[in-house]
């Protein structure tokens, strides 16, 4: 790697120099992930109140783990948008990847009702397909789609997974809780698509908008993570009989 782990990175429009606060909006909006994590963590510990108490345990360790990962997303992203060195890029992308794969595993188990072995296998296959998708599409297109989309192509597998899981739940005949979860997941997929559009448009918008649009990706994506954790909490709170 030319320049090594301490090579400066300018990946977004807002950064015009290597200074710590060269991306003030991109850095500050990571607080949205911490807020989302705190709210989701509170729900994971305290549930939704007495209306669900008789049907399911209040404390949801899986949702709490996802909330902690959401907080790590915020911290890692803050590091990348302030330090802006090669190593801090890993602090940005690793928590995001962990959240995606952890949520996919939970969705296979909690939403689709797969066993541990089946859900784990499905998650490993999803991870493998995720790594292969961008190079394959770039090869077909004859151009580097990673550069063309400002890296947003890397999130296409997550979007497709949301659409697939949401559609499967909506088509389910196994209970109203699953169909409601399907509607929630599809709504989150729509919000995620909008957030991806802002992420992709960052450099294109730069000539007319010096701040870029990446900070909007942070704000909307924090809402996406919170809504996903909430959807998982709602399915568990509904209890087995409602699924």
JSON list of C-alpha atoms in Angstrom, two decimals:
[
{"chain": "A", "resi": 1, "resn": "UNK", "atom": "CA", "xyz": [0.00, 0.00, 0.00]},
{"chain": "A", "resi": 2, "resn": "UNK", "atom": "CA", "xyz": [1.66, 3.22, -1.19]},
{"chain": "A", "resi": 3, "resn": "UNK", "atom": "CA", "xyz": [2.16, 5.61, 1.71]},
{"chain": "A", "resi": 4, "resn": "UNK", "atom": "CA", "xyz": [1.27, 2.97, 4.31]},
{"chain": "A", "resi": 5, "resn": "UNK", "atom": "CA", "xyz": [-1.37, 3.14, 7.02]},
{"chain": "A", "resi": 6, "resn": "UNK", "atom": "CA", "xyz": [-0.64, 6.78, 7.81]},
{"chain": "A", "resi": 7, "resn": "UNK", "atom": "CA", "xyz": [-1.26, 8.10, 4.32]},
{"chain": "A", "resi": 8, "resn": "UNK", "atom": "CA", "xyz": [-3.82, 10.97, 4.34]},
{"chain": "A", "resi": 9, "resn": "UNK", "atom": "CA", "xyz": [-7.14, 10.24, 2.65]},
{"chain": "A", "resi": 10, "resn": "UNK", "atom": "CA", "xyz": [-9.47, 12.75, 1.04]},
{"chain": "A", "resi": 11, "resn": "UNK", "atom": "CA", "xyz": [-12.58, 10.72, 0.31]},
{"chain": "A", "resi": 12, "resn": "UNK", "atom": "CA", "xyz": [-15.30, 13.38, 0.64]},
{"chain": "A", "resi": 13, "resn": "UNK", "atom": "CA", "xyz": [-16.11, 16.81, -0.72]},
{"chain": "A", "resi": 14, "resn": "UNK", "atom": "CA", "xyz": [-16.05, 18.66, 2.60]},
{"chain": "A", "resi": 15, "resn": "UNK", "atom": "CA", "xyz": [-12.36, 17.91, 3.26]},
{"chain": "A", "resi": 16, "resn": "UNK", "atom": "CA", "xyz": [-10.07, 20.54, 1.72]},
{"chain": "A", "resi": 17, "resn": "UNK", "atom": "CA", "xyz": [-6.97, 19.99, 3.91]},
{"chain": "A", "resi": 18, "resn": "UNK", "atom": "CA", "xyz": [-5.57, 17.23, 6.17]},
{"chain": "A", "resi": 19, "resn": "UNK", "atom": "CA", "xyz": [-6.61, 18.99, 9.39]},
{"chain": "A", "resi": 20, "resn": "UNK", "atom": "CA", "xyz": [-8.51, 17.24, 12.19]},
{"chain": "A", "resi": 21, "resn": "UNK", "atom": "CA", "xyz": [-11.60, 19.46, 11.80]},
{"chain": "A", "resi": 22, "resn": "UNK", "atom": "CA", "xyz": [-11.48, 19.71, 8.01]},
{"chain": "A", "resi": 23, "resn": "UNK", "atom": "CA", "xyz": [-14.83, 17.86, 7.82]},
{"chain": "A", "resi": 24, "resn": "UNK", "atom": "CA", "xyz": [-16.89, 19.54, 10.56]},
{"chain": "A", "resi": 25, "resn": "UNK", "atom": "CA", "xyz": [-20.33, 18.46, 9.31]},
{"chain": "A", "resi": 26, "resn": "UNK", "atom": "CA", "xyz": [-19.24, 14.95, 8.44]},
{"chain": "A", "resi": 27, "resn": "UNK", "atom": "CA", "xyz": [-17.59, 14.61, 11.85]},
{"chain": "A", "resi": 28, "resn": "UNK", "atom": "CA", "xyz": [-20.36, 16.18, 13.95]},
{"chain": "A", "resi": 29, "resn": "UNK", "atom": "CA", "xyz": [-23.23, 14.25, 12.35]},
{"chain": "A", "resi": 30, "resn": "UNK", "atom": "CA", "xyz": [-21.76, 11.01, 13.66]},
{"chain": "A", "resi": 31, "resn": "UNK", "atom": "CA", "xyz": [-23.43, 12.01, 16.92]},
{"chain": "A", "resi": 32, "resn": "UNK", "atom": "CA", "xyz": [-26.63, 10.80, 15.25]},
{"chain": "A", "resi": 33, "resn": "UNK", "atom": "CA", "xyz": [-25.32, 7.23, 15.44]},
{"chain": "A", "resi": 34, "resn": "UNK", "atom": "CA", "xyz": [-24.62, 7.62, 19.15]},
{"chain": "A", "resi": 35, "resn": "UNK", "atom": "CA", "xyz": [-28.14, 8.98, 19.73]},
{"chain": "A", "resi": 36, "resn": "UNK", "atom": "CA", "xyz": [-29.65, 6.14, 17.71]},
{"chain": "A", "resi": 37, "resn": "UNK", "atom": "CA", "xyz": [-27.54, 3.62, 19.63]},
{"chain": "A", "resi": 38, "resn": "UNK", "atom": "CA", "xyz": [-28.59, 5.07, 22.99]},
{"chain": "A", "resi": 39, "resn": "UNK", "atom": "CA", "xyz": [-32.29, 5.04, 22.09]},
{"chain": "A", "resi": 40, "resn": "UNK", "atom": "CA", "xyz": [-32.11, 1.52, 20.66]},
{"chain": "A", "resi": 41, "resn": "UNK", "atom": "CA", "xyz": [-30.09, 0.30, 23.65]},
{"chain": "A", "resi": 42, "resn": "UNK", "atom": "CA", "xyz": [-32.67, 1.71, 26.05]},
{"chain": "A", "resi": 43, "resn": "UNK", "atom": "CA", "xyz": [-35.43, -0.12, 24.16]},
{"chain": "A", "resi": 44, "resn": "UNK", "atom": "CA", "xyz": [-33.38, -3.32, 24.17]},
{"chain": "A", "resi": 45, "resn": "UNK", "atom": "CA", "xyz": [-33.08, -3.15, 27.95]},
{"chain": "A", "resi": 46, "resn": "UNK", "atom": "CA", "xyz": [-36.52, -1.76, 28.89]},
{"chain": "A", "resi": 47, "resn": "UNK", "atom": "CA", "xyz": [-38.76, -2.98, 26.06]},
{"chain": "A", "resi": 48, "resn": "UNK", "atom": "CA", "xyz": [-41.98, -1.27, 25.03]},
{"chain": "A", "resi": 49, "resn": "UNK", "atom": "CA", "xyz": [-43.82, -1.19, 28.33]},
{"chain": "A", "resi": 50, "resn": "UNK", "atom": "CA", "xyz": [-46.48, -3.32, 30.01]},
{"chain": "A", "resi": 51, "resn": "UNK", "atom": "CA", "xyz": [-48.35, -4.07, 26.78]},
{"chain": "A", "resi": 52, "resn": "UNK", "atom": "CA", "xyz": [-45.68, -6.55, 25.72]},
{"chain": "A", "resi": 53, "resn": "UNK", "atom": "CA", "xyz": [-44.46, -7.68, 29.12]},
{"chain": "A", "resi": 54, "resn": "UNK", "atom": "CA", "xyz": [-46.63, -10.77, 29.38]},
{"chain": "A", "resi": 55, "resn": "UNK", "atom": "CA", "xyz": [-45.69, -12.11, 25.98]},
{"chain": "A", "resi": 56, "resn": "UNK", "atom": "CA", "xyz": [-41.91, -11.82, 25.87]},
{"chain": "A", "resi": 57, "resn": "UNK", "atom": "CA", "xyz": [-38.92, -11.06, 28.10]},
{"chain": "A", "resi": 58, "resn": "UNK", "atom": "CA", "xyz": [-38.07, -7.38, 28.18]},
{"chain": "A", "resi": 59, "resn": "UNK", "atom": "CA", "xyz": [-34.28, -7.56, 27.87]},
{"chain": "A", "resi": 60, "resn": "UNK", "atom": "CA", "xyz": [-33.12, -8.31, 24.32]},
{"chain": "A", "resi": 61, "resn": "UNK", "atom": "CA", "xyz": [-29.37, -9.06, 24.27]},
{"chain": "A", "resi": 62, "resn": "UNK", "atom": "CA", "xyz": [-29.22, -9.36, 20.48]},
{"chain": "A", "resi": 63, "resn": "UNK", "atom": "CA", "xyz": [-30.75, -5.91, 20.01]},
{"chain": "A", "resi": 64, "resn": "UNK", "atom": "CA", "xyz": [-28.42, -4.48, 22.66]},
{"chain": "A", "resi": 65, "resn": "UNK", "atom": "CA", "xyz": [-25.43, -5.93, 20.81]},
{"chain": "A", "resi": 66, "resn": "UNK", "atom": "CA", "xyz": [-26.66, -4.26, 17.61]},
{"chain": "A", "resi": 67, "resn": "UNK", "atom": "CA", "xyz": [-27.06, -0.98, 19.48]},
{"chain": "A", "resi": 68, "resn": "UNK", "atom": "CA", "xyz": [-23.45, -1.24, 20.67]},
{"chain": "A", "resi": 69, "resn": "UNK", "atom": "CA", "xyz": [-22.35, -1.89, 17.09]},
{"chain": "A", "resi": 70, "resn": "UNK", "atom": "CA", "xyz": [-24.31, 1.19, 15.98]},
{"chain": "A", "resi": 71, "resn": "UNK", "atom": "CA", "xyz": [-22.34, 3.22, 18.55]},
{"chain": "A", "resi": 72, "resn": "UNK", "atom": "CA", "xyz": [-19.11, 1.75, 17.18]},
{"chain": "A", "resi": 73, "resn": "UNK", "atom": "CA", "xyz": [-20.21, 2.85, 13.69]},
{"chain": "A", "resi": 74, "resn": "UNK", "atom": "CA", "xyz": [-20.47, 6.42, 14.97]},
{"chain": "A", "resi": 75, "resn": "UNK", "atom": "CA", "xyz": [-17.10, 6.34, 16.74]},
{"chain": "A", "resi": 76, "resn": "UNK", "atom": "CA", "xyz": [-15.32, 4.71, 13.80]},
{"chain": "A", "resi": 77, "resn": "UNK", "atom": "CA", "xyz": [-16.84, 7.11, 11.31]},
{"chain": "A", "resi": 78, "resn": "UNK", "atom": "CA", "xyz": [-15.87, 10.07, 13.50]},
{"chain": "A", "resi": 79, "resn": "UNK", "atom": "CA", "xyz": [-12.28, 8.86, 13.50]},
{"chain": "A", "resi": 80, "resn": "UNK", "atom": "CA", "xyz": [-12.24, 8.54, 9.72]},
{"chain": "A", "resi": 81, "resn": "UNK", "atom": "CA", "xyz": [-13.73, 12.01, 9.17]},
{"chain": "A", "resi": 82, "resn": "UNK", "atom": "CA", "xyz": [-11.27, 13.66, 11.56]},
{"chain": "A", "resi": 83, "resn": "UNK", "atom": "CA", "xyz": [-8.00, 11.70, 11.48]},
{"chain": "A", "resi": 84, "resn": "UNK", "atom": "CA", "xyz": [-8.54, 10.78, 7.80]},
{"chain": "A", "resi": 85, "resn": "UNK", "atom": "CA", "xyz": [-5.66, 8.32, 7.50]},
{"chain": "A", "resi": 86, "resn": "UNK", "atom": "CA", "xyz": [-5.64, 4.87, 5.90]},
{"chain": "A", "resi": 87, "resn": "UNK", "atom": "CA", "xyz": [-5.89, 3.06, 9.24]},
{"chain": "A", "resi": 88, "resn": "UNK", "atom": "CA", "xyz": [-8.92, 5.11, 10.30]},
{"chain": "A", "resi": 89, "resn": "UNK", "atom": "CA", "xyz": [-10.73, 3.92, 7.18]},
{"chain": "A", "resi": 90, "resn": "UNK", "atom": "CA", "xyz": [-10.78, 0.46, 8.77]},
{"chain": "A", "resi": 91, "resn": "UNK", "atom": "CA", "xyz": [-12.24, 1.96, 11.94]},
{"chain": "A", "resi": 92, "resn": "UNK", "atom": "CA", "xyz": [-15.01, 3.28, 9.69]},
{"chain": "A", "resi": 93, "resn": "UNK", "atom": "CA", "xyz": [-15.84, 0.23, 7.56]},
{"chain": "A", "resi": 94, "resn": "UNK", "atom": "CA", "xyz": [-15.34, -2.67, 10.00]},
{"chain": "A", "resi": 95, "resn": "UNK", "atom": "CA", "xyz": [-18.15, -1.72, 12.44]},
{"chain": "A", "resi": 96, "resn": "UNK", "atom": "CA", "xyz": [-20.50, -1.12, 9.49]},
{"chain": "A", "resi": 97, "resn": "UNK", "atom": "CA", "xyz": [-19.70, -4.56, 8.07]},
{"chain": "A", "resi": 98, "resn": "UNK", "atom": "CA", "xyz": [-20.16, -6.19, 11.48]},
{"chain": "A", "resi": 99, "resn": "UNK", "atom": "CA", "xyz": [-23.56, -4.53, 11.89]},
{"chain": "A", "resi": 100, "resn": "UNK", "atom": "CA", "xyz": [-24.70, -5.65, 8.43]},
{"chain": "A", "resi": 101, "resn": "UNK", "atom": "CA", "xyz": [-23.70, -9.29, 8.93]},
{"chain": "A", "resi": 102, "resn": "UNK", "atom": "CA", "xyz": [-24.92, -9.44, 12.53]},
{"chain": "A", "resi": 103, "resn": "UNK", "atom": "CA", "xyz": [-28.30, -8.03, 11.54]},
{"chain": "A", "resi": 104, "resn": "UNK", "atom": "CA", "xyz": [-28.55, -10.42, 8.59]},
{"chain": "A", "resi": 105, "resn": "UNK", "atom": "CA", "xyz": [-27.90, -13.35, 10.95]},
{"chain": "A", "resi": 106, "resn": "UNK", "atom": "CA", "xyz": [-30.54, -12.07, 13.37]},
{"chain": "A", "resi": 107, "resn": "UNK", "atom": "CA", "xyz": [-33.01, -11.57, 10.51]},
{"chain": "A", "resi": 108, "resn": "UNK", "atom": "CA", "xyz": [-32.50, -15.17, 9.38]},
{"chain": "A", "resi": 109, "resn": "UNK", "atom": "CA", "xyz": [-33.14, -16.41, 12.89]},
{"chain": "A", "resi": 110, "resn": "UNK", "atom": "CA", "xyz": [-35.79, -14.06, 14.25]},
{"chain": "A", "resi": 111, "resn": "UNK", "atom": "CA", "xyz": [-37.67, -12.98, 11.12]},
{"chain": "A", "resi": 112, "resn": "UNK", "atom": "CA", "xyz": [-37.43, -16.02, 8.87]},
{"chain": "A", "resi": 113, "resn": "UNK", "atom": "CA", "xyz": [-37.22, -18.64, 11.61]},
{"chain": "A", "resi": 114, "resn": "UNK", "atom": "CA", "xyz": [-34.13, -20.49, 10.35]},
{"chain": "A", "resi": 115, "resn": "UNK", "atom": "CA", "xyz": [-32.14, -22.75, 12.63]},
{"chain": "A", "resi": 116, "resn": "UNK", "atom": "CA", "xyz": [-28.68, -21.80, 13.85]},
{"chain": "A", "resi": 117, "resn": "UNK", "atom": "CA", "xyz": [-26.83, -23.82, 11.22]},
{"chain": "A", "resi": 118, "resn": "UNK", "atom": "CA", "xyz": [-29.07, -22.62, 8.39]},
{"chain": "A", "resi": 119, "resn": "UNK", "atom": "CA", "xyz": [-28.87, -18.98, 9.46]},
{"chain": "A", "resi": 120, "resn": "UNK", "atom": "CA", "xyz": [-25.09, -19.14, 9.85]},
{"chain": "A", "resi": 121, "resn": "UNK", "atom": "CA", "xyz": [-24.70, -20.73, 6.42]},
{"chain": "A", "resi": 122, "resn": "UNK", "atom": "CA", "xyz": [-26.98, -18.13, 4.85]},
{"chain": "A", "resi": 123, "resn": "UNK", "atom": "CA", "xyz": [-24.97, -15.32, 6.49]},
{"chain": "A", "resi": 124, "resn": "UNK", "atom": "CA", "xyz": [-21.65, -16.73, 5.27]},
{"chain": "A", "resi": 125, "resn": "UNK", "atom": "CA", "xyz": [-23.08, -17.04, 1.75]},
{"chain": "A", "resi": 126, "resn": "UNK", "atom": "CA", "xyz": [-24.36, -13.46, 1.95]},
{"chain": "A", "resi": 127, "resn": "UNK", "atom": "CA", "xyz": [-20.92, -12.25, 3.07]},
{"chain": "A", "resi": 128, "resn": "UNK", "atom": "CA", "xyz": [-19.23, -14.08, 0.21]},
{"chain": "A", "resi": 129, "resn": "UNK", "atom": "CA", "xyz": [-21.70, -12.74, -2.34]},
{"chain": "A", "resi": 130, "resn": "UNK", "atom": "CA", "xyz": [-21.25, -9.23, -0.93]},
{"chain": "A", "resi": 131, "resn": "UNK", "atom": "CA", "xyz": [-17.50, -9.33, -1.52]},
{"chain": "A", "resi": 132, "resn": "UNK", "atom": "CA", "xyz": [-17.96, -10.69, -5.05]},
{"chain": "A", "resi": 133, "resn": "UNK", "atom": "CA", "xyz": [-20.76, -8.38, -6.21]},
{"chain": "A", "resi": 134, "resn": "UNK", "atom": "CA", "xyz": [-18.85, -5.14, -6.87]},
{"chain": "A", "resi": 135, "resn": "UNK", "atom": "CA", "xyz": [-15.95, -6.74, -8.81]},
{"chain": "A", "resi": 136, "resn": "UNK", "atom": "CA", "xyz": [-18.44, -8.77, -10.84]},
{"chain": "A", "resi": 137, "resn": "UNK", "atom": "CA", "xyz": [-20.61, -5.77, -11.69]},
{"chain": "A", "resi": 138, "resn": "UNK", "atom": "CA", "xyz": [-17.53, -3.68, -12.50]},
{"chain": "A", "resi": 139, "resn": "UNK", "atom": "CA", "xyz": [-16.30, -6.41, -14.83]},
{"chain": "A", "resi": 140, "resn": "UNK", "atom": "CA", "xyz": [-19.68, -6.56, -16.58]},
{"chain": "A", "resi": 141, "resn": "UNK", "atom": "CA", "xyz": [-19.90, -2.76, -16.84]},
{"chain": "A", "resi": 142, "resn": "UNK", "atom": "CA", "xyz": [-16.29, -2.45, -18.03]},
{"chain": "A", "resi": 143, "resn": "UNK", "atom": "CA", "xyz": [-15.57, 0.31, -15.51]},
{"chain": "A", "resi": 144, "resn": "UNK", "atom": "CA", "xyz": [-14.79, 0.73, -11.81]},
{"chain": "A", "resi": 145, "resn": "UNK", "atom": "CA", "xyz": [-18.23, 1.08, -10.25]},
{"chain": "A", "resi": 146, "resn": "UNK", "atom": "CA", "xyz": [-16.67, 1.65, -6.84]},
{"chain": "A", "resi": 147, "resn": "UNK", "atom": "CA", "xyz": [-15.16, 4.91, -8.04]},
{"chain": "A", "resi": 148, "resn": "UNK", "atom": "CA", "xyz": [-18.19, 5.80, -10.15]},
{"chain": "A", "resi": 149, "resn": "UNK", "atom": "CA", "xyz": [-20.54, 5.50, -7.17]},
{"chain": "A", "resi": 150, "resn": "UNK", "atom": "CA", "xyz": [-18.15, 6.97, -4.59]},
{"chain": "A", "resi": 151, "resn": "UNK", "atom": "CA", "xyz": [-18.04, 3.56, -2.92]},
{"chain": "A", "resi": 152, "resn": "UNK", "atom": "CA", "xyz": [-21.80, 3.29, -2.50]},
{"chain": "A", "resi": 153, "resn": "UNK", "atom": "CA", "xyz": [-21.92, 0.14, -4.64]},
{"chain": "A", "resi": 154, "resn": "UNK", "atom": "CA", "xyz": [-20.49, -1.66, -1.60]},
{"chain": "A", "resi": 155, "resn": "UNK", "atom": "CA", "xyz": [-23.84, -1.17, 0.14]},
{"chain": "A", "resi": 156, "resn": "UNK", "atom": "CA", "xyz": [-25.90, -2.71, -2.67]},
{"chain": "A", "resi": 157, "resn": "UNK", "atom": "CA", "xyz": [-25.86, -6.17, -1.02]},
{"chain": "A", "resi": 158, "resn": "UNK", "atom": "CA", "xyz": [-27.31, -4.68, 2.17]},
{"chain": "A", "resi": 159, "resn": "UNK", "atom": "CA", "xyz": [-30.07, -2.95, 0.18]},
{"chain": "A", "resi": 160, "resn": "UNK", "atom": "CA", "xyz": [-30.88, -6.14, -1.71]},
{"chain": "A", "resi": 161, "resn": "UNK", "atom": "CA", "xyz": [-30.96, -8.07, 1.57]},
{"chain": "A", "resi": 162, "resn": "UNK", "atom": "CA", "xyz": [-33.44, -5.60, 3.07]},
{"chain": "A", "resi": 163, "resn": "UNK", "atom": "CA", "xyz": [-35.67, -5.88, 0.01]},
{"chain": "A", "resi": 164, "resn": "UNK", "atom": "CA", "xyz": [-35.44, -9.67, 0.01]},
{"chain": "A", "resi": 165, "resn": "UNK", "atom": "CA", "xyz": [-36.13, -10.12, 3.72]},
{"chain": "A", "resi": 166, "resn": "UNK", "atom": "CA", "xyz": [-38.87, -7.47, 3.71]},
{"chain": "A", "resi": 167, "resn": "UNK", "atom": "CA", "xyz": [-40.56, -9.02, 0.68]},
{"chain": "A", "resi": 168, "resn": "UNK", "atom": "CA", "xyz": [-40.37, -12.52, 2.17]},
{"chain": "A", "resi": 169, "resn": "UNK", "atom": "CA", "xyz": [-41.92, -11.33, 5.41]},
{"chain": "A", "resi": 170, "resn": "UNK", "atom": "CA", "xyz": [-44.65, -9.39, 3.67]},
{"chain": "A", "resi": 171, "resn": "UNK", "atom": "CA", "xyz": [-45.58, -12.48, 1.66]},
{"chain": "A", "resi": 172, "resn": "UNK", "atom": "CA", "xyz": [-45.54, -14.66, 4.76]},
{"chain": "A", "resi": 173, "resn": "UNK", "atom": "CA", "xyz": [-48.71, -16.43, 5.83]},
{"chain": "A", "resi": 174, "resn": "UNK", "atom": "CA", "xyz": [-47.32, -17.20, 9.29]},
{"chain": "A", "resi": 175, "resn": "UNK", "atom": "CA", "xyz": [-48.72, -14.27, 11.22]},
{"chain": "A", "resi": 176, "resn": "UNK", "atom": "CA", "xyz": [-49.40, -10.57, 11.34]},
{"chain": "A", "resi": 177, "resn": "UNK", "atom": "CA", "xyz": [-46.18, -9.81, 13.27]},
{"chain": "A", "resi": 178, "resn": "UNK", "atom": "CA", "xyz": [-44.07, -11.08, 10.37]},
{"chain": "A", "resi": 179, "resn": "UNK", "atom": "CA", "xyz": [-46.04, -9.12, 7.79]},
{"chain": "A", "resi": 180, "resn": "UNK", "atom": "CA", "xyz": [-45.77, -5.97, 9.90]},
{"chain": "A", "resi": 181, "resn": "UNK", "atom": "CA", "xyz": [-42.03, -6.59, 10.17]},
{"chain": "A", "resi": 182, "resn": "UNK", "atom": "CA", "xyz": [-41.95, -6.89, 6.38]},
{"chain": "A", "resi": 183, "resn": "UNK", "atom": "CA", "xyz": [-43.58, -3.49, 6.00]},
{"chain": "A", "resi": 184, "resn": "UNK", "atom": "CA", "xyz": [-41.11, -1.99, 8.45]},
{"chain": "A", "resi": 185, "resn": "UNK", "atom": "CA", "xyz": [-38.10, -3.51, 6.68]},
{"chain": "A", "resi": 186, "resn": "UNK", "atom": "CA", "xyz": [-39.27, -2.34, 3.25]},
{"chain": "A", "resi": 187, "resn": "UNK", "atom": "CA", "xyz": [-39.82, 1.17, 4.60]},
{"chain": "A", "resi": 188, "resn": "UNK", "atom": "CA", "xyz": [-36.28, 1.09, 6.01]},
{"chain": "A", "resi": 189, "resn": "UNK", "atom": "CA", "xyz": [-35.01, -0.10, 2.60]},
{"chain": "A", "resi": 190, "resn": "UNK", "atom": "CA", "xyz": [-36.61, 2.95, 0.98]},
{"chain": "A", "resi": 191, "resn": "UNK", "atom": "CA", "xyz": [-34.96, 5.26, 3.52]},
{"chain": "A", "resi": 192, "resn": "UNK", "atom": "CA", "xyz": [-31.65, 3.47, 3.01]},
{"chain": "A", "resi": 193, "resn": "UNK", "atom": "CA", "xyz": [-31.93, 4.03, -0.74]},
{"chain": "A", "resi": 194, "resn": "UNK", "atom": "CA", "xyz": [-32.39, 7.77, -0.18]},
{"chain": "A", "resi": 195, "resn": "UNK", "atom": "CA", "xyz": [-29.39, 7.86, 2.17]},
{"chain": "A", "resi": 196, "resn": "UNK", "atom": "CA", "xyz": [-27.30, 6.01, -0.43]},
{"chain": "A", "resi": 197, "resn": "UNK", "atom": "CA", "xyz": [-28.28, 8.60, -3.03]},
{"chain": "A", "resi": 198, "resn": "UNK", "atom": "CA", "xyz": [-26.88, 11.36, -0.81]},
{"chain": "A", "resi": 199, "resn": "UNK", "atom": "CA", "xyz": [-23.71, 9.36, -0.21]},
{"chain": "A", "resi": 200, "resn": "UNK", "atom": "CA", "xyz": [-23.24, 8.80, -3.94]},
{"chain": "A", "resi": 201, "resn": "UNK", "atom": "CA", "xyz": [-23.92, 12.43, -4.86]},
{"chain": "A", "resi": 202, "resn": "UNK", "atom": "CA", "xyz": [-21.28, 13.88, -2.52]},
{"chain": "A", "resi": 203, "resn": "UNK", "atom": "CA", "xyz": [-18.61, 14.69, -5.12]},
{"chain": "A", "resi": 204, "resn": "UNK", "atom": "CA", "xyz": [-21.09, 15.58, -7.86]},
{"chain": "A", "resi": 205, "resn": "UNK", "atom": "CA", "xyz": [-22.73, 18.14, -5.57]},
{"chain": "A", "resi": 206, "resn": "UNK", "atom": "CA", "xyz": [-19.39, 19.61, -4.47]},
{"chain": "A", "resi": 207, "resn": "UNK", "atom": "CA", "xyz": [-19.11, 22.47, -7.02]},
{"chain": "A", "resi": 208, "resn": "UNK", "atom": "CA", "xyz": [-22.41, 23.97, -5.87]},
{"chain": "A", "resi": 209, "resn": "UNK", "atom": "CA", "xyz": [-22.42, 22.72, -2.27]},
{"chain": "A", "resi": 210, "resn": "UNK", "atom": "CA", "xyz": [-18.98, 22.93, -0.60]},
{"chain": "A", "resi": 211, "resn": "UNK", "atom": "CA", "xyz": [-20.09, 20.82, 2.35]},
{"chain": "A", "resi": 212, "resn": "UNK", "atom": "CA", "xyz": [-21.09, 17.98, 0.06]},
{"chain": "A", "resi": 213, "resn": "UNK", "atom": "CA", "xyz": [-23.95, 15.64, 0.90]},
{"chain": "A", "resi": 214, "resn": "UNK", "atom": "CA", "xyz": [-22.19, 12.92, 2.90]},
{"chain": "A", "resi": 215, "resn": "UNK", "atom": "CA", "xyz": [-23.39, 14.33, 6.22]},
{"chain": "A", "resi": 216, "resn": "UNK", "atom": "CA", "xyz": [-26.96, 13.56, 5.12]},
{"chain": "A", "resi": 217, "resn": "UNK", "atom": "CA", "xyz": [-25.94, 9.93, 4.69]},
{"chain": "A", "resi": 218, "resn": "UNK", "atom": "CA", "xyz": [-24.92, 9.96, 8.35]},
{"chain": "A", "resi": 219, "resn": "UNK", "atom": "CA", "xyz": [-28.19, 11.47, 9.57]},
{"chain": "A", "resi": 220, "resn": "UNK", "atom": "CA", "xyz": [-30.42, 9.18, 7.50]},
{"chain": "A", "resi": 221, "resn": "UNK", "atom": "CA", "xyz": [-28.34, 6.09, 8.07]},
{"chain": "A", "resi": 222, "resn": "UNK", "atom": "CA", "xyz": [-28.53, 6.60, 11.84]},
{"chain": "A", "resi": 223, "resn": "UNK", "atom": "CA", "xyz": [-32.30, 6.50, 11.43]},
{"chain": "A", "resi": 224, "resn": "UNK", "atom": "CA", "xyz": [-31.93, 3.33, 9.34]},
{"chain": "A", "resi": 225, "resn": "UNK", "atom": "CA", "xyz": [-29.94, 1.54, 12.05]},
{"chain": "A", "resi": 226, "resn": "UNK", "atom": "CA", "xyz": [-32.37, 2.60, 14.77]},
{"chain": "A", "resi": 227, "resn": "UNK", "atom": "CA", "xyz": [-35.39, 1.50, 12.72]},
{"chain": "A", "resi": 228, "resn": "UNK", "atom": "CA", "xyz": [-33.80, -1.88, 11.96]},
{"chain": "A", "resi": 229, "resn": "UNK", "atom": "CA", "xyz": [-33.13, -2.57, 15.64]},
{"chain": "A", "resi": 230, "resn": "UNK", "atom": "CA", "xyz": [-36.64, -1.44, 16.49]},
{"chain": "A", "resi": 231, "resn": "UNK", "atom": "CA", "xyz": [-38.10, -3.84, 13.90]},
{"chain": "A", "resi": 232, "resn": "UNK", "atom": "CA", "xyz": [-36.22, -6.73, 15.51]},
{"chain": "A", "resi": 233, "resn": "UNK", "atom": "CA", "xyz": [-37.45, -5.68, 18.94]},
{"chain": "A", "resi": 234, "resn": "UNK", "atom": "CA", "xyz": [-41.06, -5.52, 17.77]},
{"chain": "A", "resi": 235, "resn": "UNK", "atom": "CA", "xyz": [-40.95, -9.05, 16.35]},
{"chain": "A", "resi": 236, "resn": "UNK", "atom": "CA", "xyz": [-39.55, -10.44, 19.60]},
{"chain": "A", "resi": 237, "resn": "UNK", "atom": "CA", "xyz": [-42.02, -8.45, 21.69]},
{"chain": "A", "resi": 238, "resn": "UNK", "atom": "CA", "xyz": [-44.92, -9.86, 19.66]},
{"chain": "A", "resi": 239, "resn": "UNK", "atom": "CA", "xyz": [-44.13, -13.30, 21.06]},
{"chain": "A", "resi": 240, "resn": "UNK", "atom": "CA", "xyz": [-44.06, -16.69, 19.31]},
{"chain": "A", "resi": 241, "resn": "UNK", "atom": "CA", "xyz": [-47.83, -16.95, 19.03]},
{"chain": "A", "resi": 242, "resn": "UNK", "atom": "CA", "xyz": [-48.07, -13.77, 16.99]},
{"chain": "A", "resi": 243, "resn": "UNK", "atom": "CA", "xyz": [-45.50, -14.88, 14.42]}
]
